[in-house]
Short mmCIF file of C-alpha atoms in Angstrom, two decimals:
data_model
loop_
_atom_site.label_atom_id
_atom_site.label_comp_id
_atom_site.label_asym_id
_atom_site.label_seq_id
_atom_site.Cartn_x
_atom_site.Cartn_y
_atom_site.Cartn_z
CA UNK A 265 165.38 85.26 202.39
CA UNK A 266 167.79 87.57 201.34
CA UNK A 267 169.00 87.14 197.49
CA UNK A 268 172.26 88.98 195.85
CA UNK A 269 172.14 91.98 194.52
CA UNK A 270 173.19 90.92 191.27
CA UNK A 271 169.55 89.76 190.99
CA UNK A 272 168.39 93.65 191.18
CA UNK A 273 168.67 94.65 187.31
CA UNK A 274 167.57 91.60 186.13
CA UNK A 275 163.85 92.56 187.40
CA UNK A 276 162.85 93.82 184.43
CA UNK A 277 162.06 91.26 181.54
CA UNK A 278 160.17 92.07 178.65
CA UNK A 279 159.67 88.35 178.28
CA UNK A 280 158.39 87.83 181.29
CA UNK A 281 156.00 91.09 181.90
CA UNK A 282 154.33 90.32 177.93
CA UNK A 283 154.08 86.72 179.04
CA UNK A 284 152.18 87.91 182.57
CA UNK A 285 150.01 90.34 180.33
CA UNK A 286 148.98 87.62 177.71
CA UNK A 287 147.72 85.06 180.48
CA UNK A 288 145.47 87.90 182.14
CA UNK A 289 143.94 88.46 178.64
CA UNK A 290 143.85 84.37 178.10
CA UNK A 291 141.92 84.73 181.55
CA UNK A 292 139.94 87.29 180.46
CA UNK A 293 138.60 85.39 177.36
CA UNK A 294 140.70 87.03 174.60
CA UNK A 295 141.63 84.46 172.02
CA UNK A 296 145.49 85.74 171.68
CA UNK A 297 147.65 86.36 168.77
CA UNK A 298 150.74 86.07 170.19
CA UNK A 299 153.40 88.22 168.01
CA UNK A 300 155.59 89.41 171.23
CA UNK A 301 158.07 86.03 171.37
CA UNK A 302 160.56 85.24 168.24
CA UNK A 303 159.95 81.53 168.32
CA UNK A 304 159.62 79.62 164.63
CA UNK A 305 156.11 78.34 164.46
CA UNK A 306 157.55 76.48 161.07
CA UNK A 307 158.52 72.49 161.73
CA UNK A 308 161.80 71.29 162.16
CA UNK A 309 162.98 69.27 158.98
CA UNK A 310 162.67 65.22 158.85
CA UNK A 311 165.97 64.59 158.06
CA UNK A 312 167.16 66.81 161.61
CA UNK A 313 164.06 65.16 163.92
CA UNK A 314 164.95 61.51 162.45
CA UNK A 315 168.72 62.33 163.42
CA UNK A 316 167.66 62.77 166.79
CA UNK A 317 165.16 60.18 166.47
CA UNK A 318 167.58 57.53 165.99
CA UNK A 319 169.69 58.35 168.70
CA UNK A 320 167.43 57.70 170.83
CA UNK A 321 167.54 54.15 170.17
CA UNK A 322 171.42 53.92 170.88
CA UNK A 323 172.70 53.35 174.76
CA UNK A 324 175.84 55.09 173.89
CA UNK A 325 173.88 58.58 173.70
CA UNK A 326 172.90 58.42 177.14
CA UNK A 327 175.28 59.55 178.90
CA UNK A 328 177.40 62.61 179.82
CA UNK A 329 178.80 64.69 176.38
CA UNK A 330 181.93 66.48 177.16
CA UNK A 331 183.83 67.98 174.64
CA UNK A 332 186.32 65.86 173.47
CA UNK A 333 182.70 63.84 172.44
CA UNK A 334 181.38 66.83 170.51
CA UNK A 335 184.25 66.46 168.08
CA UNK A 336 182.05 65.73 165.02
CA UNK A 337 179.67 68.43 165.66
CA UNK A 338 182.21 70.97 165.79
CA UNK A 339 183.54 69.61 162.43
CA UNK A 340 179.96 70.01 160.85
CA UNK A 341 180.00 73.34 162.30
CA UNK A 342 183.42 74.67 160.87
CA UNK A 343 183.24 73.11 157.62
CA UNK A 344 179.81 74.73 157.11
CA UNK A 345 181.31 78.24 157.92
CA UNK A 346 183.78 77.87 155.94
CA UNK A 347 181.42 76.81 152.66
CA UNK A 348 179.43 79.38 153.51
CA UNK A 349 182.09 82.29 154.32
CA UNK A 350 185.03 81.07 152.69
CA UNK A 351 187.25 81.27 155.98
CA UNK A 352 188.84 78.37 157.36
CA UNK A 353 188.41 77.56 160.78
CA UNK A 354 189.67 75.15 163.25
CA UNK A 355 187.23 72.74 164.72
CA UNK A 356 189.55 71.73 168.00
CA UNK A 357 190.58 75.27 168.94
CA UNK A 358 188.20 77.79 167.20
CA UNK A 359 184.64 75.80 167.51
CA UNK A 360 182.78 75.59 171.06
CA UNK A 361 178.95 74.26 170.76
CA UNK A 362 176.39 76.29 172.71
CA UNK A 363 172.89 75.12 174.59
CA UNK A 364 171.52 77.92 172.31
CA UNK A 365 173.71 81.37 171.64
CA UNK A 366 171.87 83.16 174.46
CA UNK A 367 174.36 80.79 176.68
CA UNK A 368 177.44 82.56 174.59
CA UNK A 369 176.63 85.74 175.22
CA UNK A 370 175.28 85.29 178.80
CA UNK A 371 178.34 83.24 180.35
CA UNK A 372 181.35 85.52 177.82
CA UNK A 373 180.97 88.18 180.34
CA UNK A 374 182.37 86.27 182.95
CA UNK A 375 185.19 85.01 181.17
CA UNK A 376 186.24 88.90 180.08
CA UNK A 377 185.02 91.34 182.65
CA UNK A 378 185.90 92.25 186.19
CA UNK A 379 183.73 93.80 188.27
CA UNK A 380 183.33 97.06 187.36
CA UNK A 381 184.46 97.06 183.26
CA UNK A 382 182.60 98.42 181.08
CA UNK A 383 180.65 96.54 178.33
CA UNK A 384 179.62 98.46 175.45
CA UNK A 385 176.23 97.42 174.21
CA UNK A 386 173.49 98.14 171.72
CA UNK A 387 170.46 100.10 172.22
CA UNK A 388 168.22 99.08 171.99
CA UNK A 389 169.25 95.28 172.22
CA UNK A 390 168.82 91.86 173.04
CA UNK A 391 167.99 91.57 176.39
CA UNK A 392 170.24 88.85 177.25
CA UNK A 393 173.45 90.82 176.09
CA UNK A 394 172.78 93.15 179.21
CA UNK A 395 171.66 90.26 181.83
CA UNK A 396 175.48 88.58 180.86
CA UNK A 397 176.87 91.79 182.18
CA UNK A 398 175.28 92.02 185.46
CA UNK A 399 176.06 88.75 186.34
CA UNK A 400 179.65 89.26 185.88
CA UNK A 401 179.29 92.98 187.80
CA UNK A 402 180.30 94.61 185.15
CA UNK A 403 178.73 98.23 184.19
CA UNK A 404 176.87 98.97 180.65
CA UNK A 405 177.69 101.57 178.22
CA UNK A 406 174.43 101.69 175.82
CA UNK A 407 175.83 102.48 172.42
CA UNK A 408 172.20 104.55 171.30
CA UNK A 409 171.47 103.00 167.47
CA UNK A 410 168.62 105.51 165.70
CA UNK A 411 167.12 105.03 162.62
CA UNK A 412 168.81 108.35 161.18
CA UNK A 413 172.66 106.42 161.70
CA UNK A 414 170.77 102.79 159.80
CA UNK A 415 170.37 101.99 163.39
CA UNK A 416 174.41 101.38 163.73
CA UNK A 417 176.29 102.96 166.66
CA UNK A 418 178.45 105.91 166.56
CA UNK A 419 182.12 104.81 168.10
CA UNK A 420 183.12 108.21 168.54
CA UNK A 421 180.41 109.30 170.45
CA UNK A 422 181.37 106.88 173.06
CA UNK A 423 183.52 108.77 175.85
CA UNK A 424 187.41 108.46 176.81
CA UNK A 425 186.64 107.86 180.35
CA UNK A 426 184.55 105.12 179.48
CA UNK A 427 186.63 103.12 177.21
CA UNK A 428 189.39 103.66 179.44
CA UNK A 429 187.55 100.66 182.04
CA UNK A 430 185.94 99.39 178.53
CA UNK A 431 186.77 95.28 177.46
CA UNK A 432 184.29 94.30 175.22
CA UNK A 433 181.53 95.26 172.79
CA UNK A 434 178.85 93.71 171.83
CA UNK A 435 176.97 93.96 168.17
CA UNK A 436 174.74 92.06 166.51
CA UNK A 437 173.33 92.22 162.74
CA UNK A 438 171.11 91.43 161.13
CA UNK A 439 169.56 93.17 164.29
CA UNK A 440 166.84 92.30 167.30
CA UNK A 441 165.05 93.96 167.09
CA UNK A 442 165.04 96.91 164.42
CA UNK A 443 165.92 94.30 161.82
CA UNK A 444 169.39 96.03 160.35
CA UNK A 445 171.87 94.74 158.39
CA UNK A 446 175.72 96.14 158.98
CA UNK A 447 177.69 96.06 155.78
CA UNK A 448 181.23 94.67 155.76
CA UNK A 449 182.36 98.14 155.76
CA UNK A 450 180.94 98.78 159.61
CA UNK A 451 182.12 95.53 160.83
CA UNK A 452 186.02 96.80 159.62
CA UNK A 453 185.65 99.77 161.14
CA UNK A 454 184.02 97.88 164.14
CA UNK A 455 187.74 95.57 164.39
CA UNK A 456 189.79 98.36 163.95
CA UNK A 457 188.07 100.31 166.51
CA UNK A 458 188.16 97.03 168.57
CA UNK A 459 192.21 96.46 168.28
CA UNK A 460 193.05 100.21 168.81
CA UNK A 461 191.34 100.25 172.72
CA UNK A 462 191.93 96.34 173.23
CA UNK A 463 188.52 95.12 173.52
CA UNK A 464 186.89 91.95 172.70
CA UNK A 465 184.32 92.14 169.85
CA UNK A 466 181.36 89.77 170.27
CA UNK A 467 179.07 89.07 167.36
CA UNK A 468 175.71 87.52 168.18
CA UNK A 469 174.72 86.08 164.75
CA UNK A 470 171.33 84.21 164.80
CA UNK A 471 169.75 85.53 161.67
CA UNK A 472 172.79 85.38 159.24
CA UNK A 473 170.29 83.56 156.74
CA UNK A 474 167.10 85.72 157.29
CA UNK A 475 167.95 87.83 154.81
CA UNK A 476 165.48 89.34 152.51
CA UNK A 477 167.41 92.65 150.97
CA UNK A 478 168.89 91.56 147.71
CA UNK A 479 171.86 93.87 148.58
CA UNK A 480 175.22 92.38 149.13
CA UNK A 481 176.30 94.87 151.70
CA UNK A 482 179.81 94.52 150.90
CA UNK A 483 180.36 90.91 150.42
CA UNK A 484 181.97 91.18 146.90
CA UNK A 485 185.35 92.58 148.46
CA UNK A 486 185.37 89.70 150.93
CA UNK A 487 185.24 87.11 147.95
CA UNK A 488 182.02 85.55 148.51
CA UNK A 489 180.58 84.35 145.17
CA UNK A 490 177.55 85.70 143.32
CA UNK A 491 175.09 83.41 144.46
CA UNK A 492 176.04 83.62 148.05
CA UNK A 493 174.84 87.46 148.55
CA UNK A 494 171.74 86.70 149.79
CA UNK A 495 173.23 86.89 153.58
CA UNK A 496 174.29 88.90 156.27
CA UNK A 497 178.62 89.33 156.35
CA UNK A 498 180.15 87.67 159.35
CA UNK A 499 182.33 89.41 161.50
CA UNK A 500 185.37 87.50 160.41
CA UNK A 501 185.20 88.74 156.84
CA UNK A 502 186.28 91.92 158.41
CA UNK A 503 188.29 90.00 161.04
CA UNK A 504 189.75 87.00 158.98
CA UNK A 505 192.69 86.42 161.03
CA UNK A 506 190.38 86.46 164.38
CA UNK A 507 192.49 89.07 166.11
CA UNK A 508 190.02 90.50 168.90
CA UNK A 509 186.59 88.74 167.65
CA UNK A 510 183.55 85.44 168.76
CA UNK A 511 181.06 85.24 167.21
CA UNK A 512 177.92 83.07 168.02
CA UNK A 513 175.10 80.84 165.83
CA UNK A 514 172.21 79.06 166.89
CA UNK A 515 170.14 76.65 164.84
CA UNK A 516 167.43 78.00 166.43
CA UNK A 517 166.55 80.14 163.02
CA UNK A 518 167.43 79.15 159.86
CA UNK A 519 166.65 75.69 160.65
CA UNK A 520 163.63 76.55 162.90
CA UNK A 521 165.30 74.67 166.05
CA UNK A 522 164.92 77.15 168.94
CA UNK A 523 163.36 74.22 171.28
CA UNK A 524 166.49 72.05 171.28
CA UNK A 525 168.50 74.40 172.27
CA UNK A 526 171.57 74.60 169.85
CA UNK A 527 174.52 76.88 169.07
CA UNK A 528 177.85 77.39 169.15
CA UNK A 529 180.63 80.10 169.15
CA UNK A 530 183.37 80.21 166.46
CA UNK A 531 186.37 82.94 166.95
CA UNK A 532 189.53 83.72 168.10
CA UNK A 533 191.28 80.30 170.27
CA UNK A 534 191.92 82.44 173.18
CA UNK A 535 188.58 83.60 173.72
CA UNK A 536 187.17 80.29 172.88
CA UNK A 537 189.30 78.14 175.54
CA UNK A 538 188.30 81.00 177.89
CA UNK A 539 184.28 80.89 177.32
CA UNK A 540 185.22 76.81 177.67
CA UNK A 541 186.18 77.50 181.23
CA UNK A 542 183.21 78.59 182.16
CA UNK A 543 181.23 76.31 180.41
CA UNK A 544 182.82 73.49 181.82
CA UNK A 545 182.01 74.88 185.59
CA UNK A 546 178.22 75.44 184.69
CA UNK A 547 177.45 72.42 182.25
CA UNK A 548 178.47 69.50 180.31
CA UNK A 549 176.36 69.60 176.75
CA UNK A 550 172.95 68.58 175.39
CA UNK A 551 172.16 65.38 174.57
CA UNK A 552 174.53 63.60 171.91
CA UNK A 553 171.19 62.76 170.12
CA UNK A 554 170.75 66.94 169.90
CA UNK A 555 174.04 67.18 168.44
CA UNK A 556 173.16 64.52 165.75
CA UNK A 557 170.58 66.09 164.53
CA UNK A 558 172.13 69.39 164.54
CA UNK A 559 175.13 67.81 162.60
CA UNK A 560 172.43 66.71 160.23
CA UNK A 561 171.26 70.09 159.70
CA UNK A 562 174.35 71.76 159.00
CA UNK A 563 175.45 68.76 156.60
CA UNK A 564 172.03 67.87 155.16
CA UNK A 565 170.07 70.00 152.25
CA UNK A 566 169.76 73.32 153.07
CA UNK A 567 166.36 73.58 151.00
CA UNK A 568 163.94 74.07 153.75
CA UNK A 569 166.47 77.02 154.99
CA UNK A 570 165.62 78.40 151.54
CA UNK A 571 161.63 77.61 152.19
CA UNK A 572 162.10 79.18 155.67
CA UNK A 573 163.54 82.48 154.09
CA UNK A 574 160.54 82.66 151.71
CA UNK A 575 158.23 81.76 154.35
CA UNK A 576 159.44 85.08 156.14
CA UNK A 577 159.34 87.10 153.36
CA UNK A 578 155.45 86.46 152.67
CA UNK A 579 154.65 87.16 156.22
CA UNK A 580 156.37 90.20 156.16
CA UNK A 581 155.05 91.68 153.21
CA UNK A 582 151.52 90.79 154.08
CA UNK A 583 151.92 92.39 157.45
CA UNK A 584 153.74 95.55 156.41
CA UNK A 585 151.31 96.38 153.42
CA UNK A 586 148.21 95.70 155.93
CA UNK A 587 149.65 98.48 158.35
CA UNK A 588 150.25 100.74 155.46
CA UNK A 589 146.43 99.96 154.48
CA UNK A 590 144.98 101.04 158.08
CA UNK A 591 147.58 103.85 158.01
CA UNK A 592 150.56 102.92 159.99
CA UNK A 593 153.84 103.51 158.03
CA UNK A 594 156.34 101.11 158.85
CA UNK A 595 159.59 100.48 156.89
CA UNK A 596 159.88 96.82 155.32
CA UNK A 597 162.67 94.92 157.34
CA UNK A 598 165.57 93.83 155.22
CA UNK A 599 166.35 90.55 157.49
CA UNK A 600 165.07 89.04 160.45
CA UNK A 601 161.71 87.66 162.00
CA UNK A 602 160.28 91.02 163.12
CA UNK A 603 158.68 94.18 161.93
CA UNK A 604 160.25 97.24 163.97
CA UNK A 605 157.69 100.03 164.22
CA UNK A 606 157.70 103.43 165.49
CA UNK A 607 154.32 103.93 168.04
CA UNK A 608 151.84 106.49 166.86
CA UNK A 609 150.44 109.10 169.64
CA UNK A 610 149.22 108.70 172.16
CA UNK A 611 151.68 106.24 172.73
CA UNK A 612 154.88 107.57 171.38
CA UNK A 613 156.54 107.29 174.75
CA UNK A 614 155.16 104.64 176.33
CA UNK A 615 155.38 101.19 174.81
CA UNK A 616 154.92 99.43 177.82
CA UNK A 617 151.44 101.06 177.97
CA UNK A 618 150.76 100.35 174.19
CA UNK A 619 151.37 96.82 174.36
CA UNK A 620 149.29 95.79 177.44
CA UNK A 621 146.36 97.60 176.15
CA UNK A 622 146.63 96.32 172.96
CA UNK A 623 146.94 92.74 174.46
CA UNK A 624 144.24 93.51 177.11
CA UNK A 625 141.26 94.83 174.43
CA UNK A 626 142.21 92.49 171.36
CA UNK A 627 144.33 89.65 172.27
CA UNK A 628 147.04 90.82 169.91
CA UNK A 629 150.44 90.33 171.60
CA UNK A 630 153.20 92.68 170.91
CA UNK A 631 156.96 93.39 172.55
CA UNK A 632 157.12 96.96 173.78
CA UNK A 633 160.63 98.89 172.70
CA UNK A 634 161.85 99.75 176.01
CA UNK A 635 161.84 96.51 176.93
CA UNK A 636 164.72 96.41 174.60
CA UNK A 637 166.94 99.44 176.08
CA UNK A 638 166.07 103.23 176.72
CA UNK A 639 166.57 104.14 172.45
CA UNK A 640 163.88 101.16 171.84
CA UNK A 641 160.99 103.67 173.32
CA UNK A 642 158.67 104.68 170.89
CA UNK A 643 158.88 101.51 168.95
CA UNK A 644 156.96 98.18 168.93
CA UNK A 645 158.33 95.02 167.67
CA UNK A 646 155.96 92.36 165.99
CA UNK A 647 157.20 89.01 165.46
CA UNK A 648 155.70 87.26 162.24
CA UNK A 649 155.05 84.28 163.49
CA UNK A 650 151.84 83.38 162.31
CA UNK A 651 150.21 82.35 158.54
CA UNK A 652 149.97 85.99 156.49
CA UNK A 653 145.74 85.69 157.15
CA UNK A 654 146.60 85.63 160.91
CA UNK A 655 148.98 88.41 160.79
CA UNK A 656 146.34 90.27 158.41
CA UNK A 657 143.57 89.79 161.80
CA UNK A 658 145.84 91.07 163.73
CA UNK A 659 146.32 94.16 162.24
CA UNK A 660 142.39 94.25 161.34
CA UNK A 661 142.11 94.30 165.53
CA UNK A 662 144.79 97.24 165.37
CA UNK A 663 142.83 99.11 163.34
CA UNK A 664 140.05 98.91 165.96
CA UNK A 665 142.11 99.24 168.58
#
C-alpha cells in the first residue's frame, strides 16, 4: 500500500521506540522500572470515580455529547479558572472541552496553518506539538531553549524570513520536559512579541499545579493573592483581554486523570470557534459520565490536588539526592513530574543509546532527550512515577550500570 507522506516525520516516537525497548527487556527477564512514560501511578479521587460511577446507571448518558450538552462542564471549567486566576471567562464562547490537551494542540494546527507556515516550537518539546504541525503541512521553526537562557527561547534569535510565513507559536511552562517555570514577565513579552508579527500564541498548560518552587514568578503584579503563589502564571495574566492567545488543561495531572482522557482549551472566541470546527469534523465528546466526574473534580475539594503536589515533591527529592549520592549532579526541578538530567560520557551525545542500554542491562526505563527535539540531546528525562524506595533502586541499578 502506499500511505501519505504526511505519515513520513511522524516515524520517529520516543513513546513508541522506549515502549519497543522495555518489552525486549520484559522478554529478556528484566523486572522493569518503568520511569520513561509521565502517567500518574496515584488513584483518581472517590468523589471524581463515584461521579462517573453514577452515570453509569443513567440511560440519558448514553448517547452522543455534542456541545450544546457539555454546557455544565464548561461552566465548572471557567468558574474554576477564574477562582484560581482571577480572570473571567466565558463558558459559551471562550471554553471548548478536550479528549485530553494532546487533542488541542494536535488538531489547532489545522485550524491556523496552511501548508507551508511556519510554527514556531520549543526545543526540546512535547512531541505532540510537532506531530500537530505535520499533519496540517506546515514547516517547524525549533525555538532552541538551553539551560544557560532558564531553558526559555530567545525571540530575537528567530529570523525575519521565517516569521515572515510564521502563524503561531507554541510554549509551554511549567515545561516537558526540563521542568521550567516562565515568570509572568516572559509570558508579556511572549504576547507582545505575539501581536507585533500576528501570530497565534498557544499555551499547553498541564502542570499549572505541579509546582514545587515557593517562588511566585511574578504573580503579585497580576493580583493573585498570597496564598495562591504556589502555581505556575497562565498565559492570560499576561494576555487578560485574550488578544492573540489558547491555552489548554487536562485533568490528566493535578487530579491524576490521564486515562479518561480530559481537557479543554480556554482563550480567545475566535480561536476557540475555529479549533470547534475541527473538532466537530473528527469527534463528538467523551462520555457525559467522563464529563461528570470531571465537573466533580474541578468543583469538589481540591485536597488530594494538594496530596498529589506533596506526593511529587517526596519523589523528587528522594530521587535527586540519590543521584547526587552515586555522583550524578542533577538540578532539583521546580514543577512538574520529571527530573531533567544532563548524560554523563560516554553518552553525552547519544541518549538514544543511553536509554536502551540502560533498559536492556537493568530494567530501568528512561526517555532519551532527542526524542524530545535536536536541543534535548545530552539529556535524559526520568519520570517519578514510582514510591521514593523504587525510585531509590533505580538509581542503585544506575550506579551499577
Amino acid at each position: 500500500m502506499q500511505f501519505a507522506k504526511r505519515l513520513e516525520p511522524l516515524q520517529f516516537n520516543v513513546f513508541a521506540d522506549m515502549d519497543r525497548a522495555k518489552a525486549q527487556a520484559r522478554a529478556a527477564g528484566q523486572n522493569v522500572i518503568d520511569l520513561s512514560l509521565g502517567s500518574s501511578d496515584l488513584p483518581t479521587a472517590a468523589h471524581i470515580t463515584d461521579a462517573i460511577a453514577h452515570s453509569l446507571s443513567d440511560s440519558s448518558t448514553h448517547g452522543y455529547l455534542l456541545f450544546n450538552g457539555t454546557k455544565s462542564f464548561r461552566e465548572a471549567a471557567a468558574i474554576w479558572y477564574e477562582k484560581k486566576f482571577g480572570i473571567s471567562v466565558n463558558p459559551e464562547t471562550e471554553v471548548l472541552p478536550l479528549i485530553g490537551s494532546q487533542e488541542g494542540t494536535a488538531h489547532l494546527p489545522l485550524a491556523v496553518l496552511n501548508p507551508g507556515d511556519f510554527a514556531l516550537l520549543l526545543d526540546p518539546g512535547y512531541p505532540s506539538h510537532a506531530g500537530g504541525v505535520h499533519l496540517a503541512g506546515g514547516q517547524i521553526y525549533p525555538m532552541p531553549i538551553l539551560a544557560e537562557n532558564a531553558f526559555l527561547p530567545i525571540f530575537e534569535d528567530i529570523p525575519t524570513a521565517v516569521l515572515a510565513q510564521s502563524k503561531m507559536m507554541v510554549l509551554s511552562y511549567p515545561h516537558n520536559p526540563t521542568t521550567a517555570i516562565a515568570p509572568v514577565a516572559f509570558f508579556e513579552k511572549a504576547v507582545a512579541f505575539c501581536r507585533e508579527h500576528r501570530l497565534v500564541l498557544v499555551h499547553d498548560f498541564p502542570y499549572v499545579d505541579l509546582v514545587f518552587d515557593d517562588r511566585n514568578f511574578g504573580l503579585e503584579a497580576t493580583g493573585i493573592e498570597e496564598n495562591r503563589k504556589l502555581m505556575a502564571p497562565s498565559i492570560f495574566q499576561a494576555d487578560r483581554d485574550k488578544s492573540v492567545a489558547i491555552e489548554f488543561f487536562t485533568l490528566s495531572k493535578s487530579y491524576s486523570m490521564g486515562g479518561f482522557r480530559v481537557g479543554y482549551a480556554i482563550g480567545n472566541s475566535e480561536l476557540i470557534a475555529a479549533l470547534r470546527q475541527v473538532k466537530a469534523a473528527v469527534d463528538f465528546n467523551q462520555y457525559r459520565g467522563i464529563l461528570n466526574g470531571a465537573i466533580a473534580a474541578l468543583t469538589g475539594p481540591q485536597d488530594t490536588v494538594r496530596t498529589s503536589v506533596e506526593t511529587f515533591r517526596k519523589r523528587r527529592d528522594a530521587f535527586v539526592n540519590a543521584l547526587l549520592g552515586i555522583g550524578w549532579q542533577v538540578p532539583v526541578p521546580p514543577a512538574t513530574m520529571y527530573v531533567w538530567a544532563k548524560l554523563p560520557e560516554p553518552w553525552a551525545q547519544d541518549s538514544v543509546k543511553f536509554c536502551t542500554q540502560l533498559v536492556q542491562s537493568t530494567g530501568v526505563a528512561a526517555s532519551p532527550g532527542a526524542g524530545f527535539g535536536k536541543s534535548g540531546e545530552g539529556y535524559v528525562r526520568f519520570a517519578l512515577v514510582e514510591s521514593p524506595a523504587i525510585l531509590e533502586a533505580a538509581v542503585r541499578k544506575i550506579a551499577e550500570f
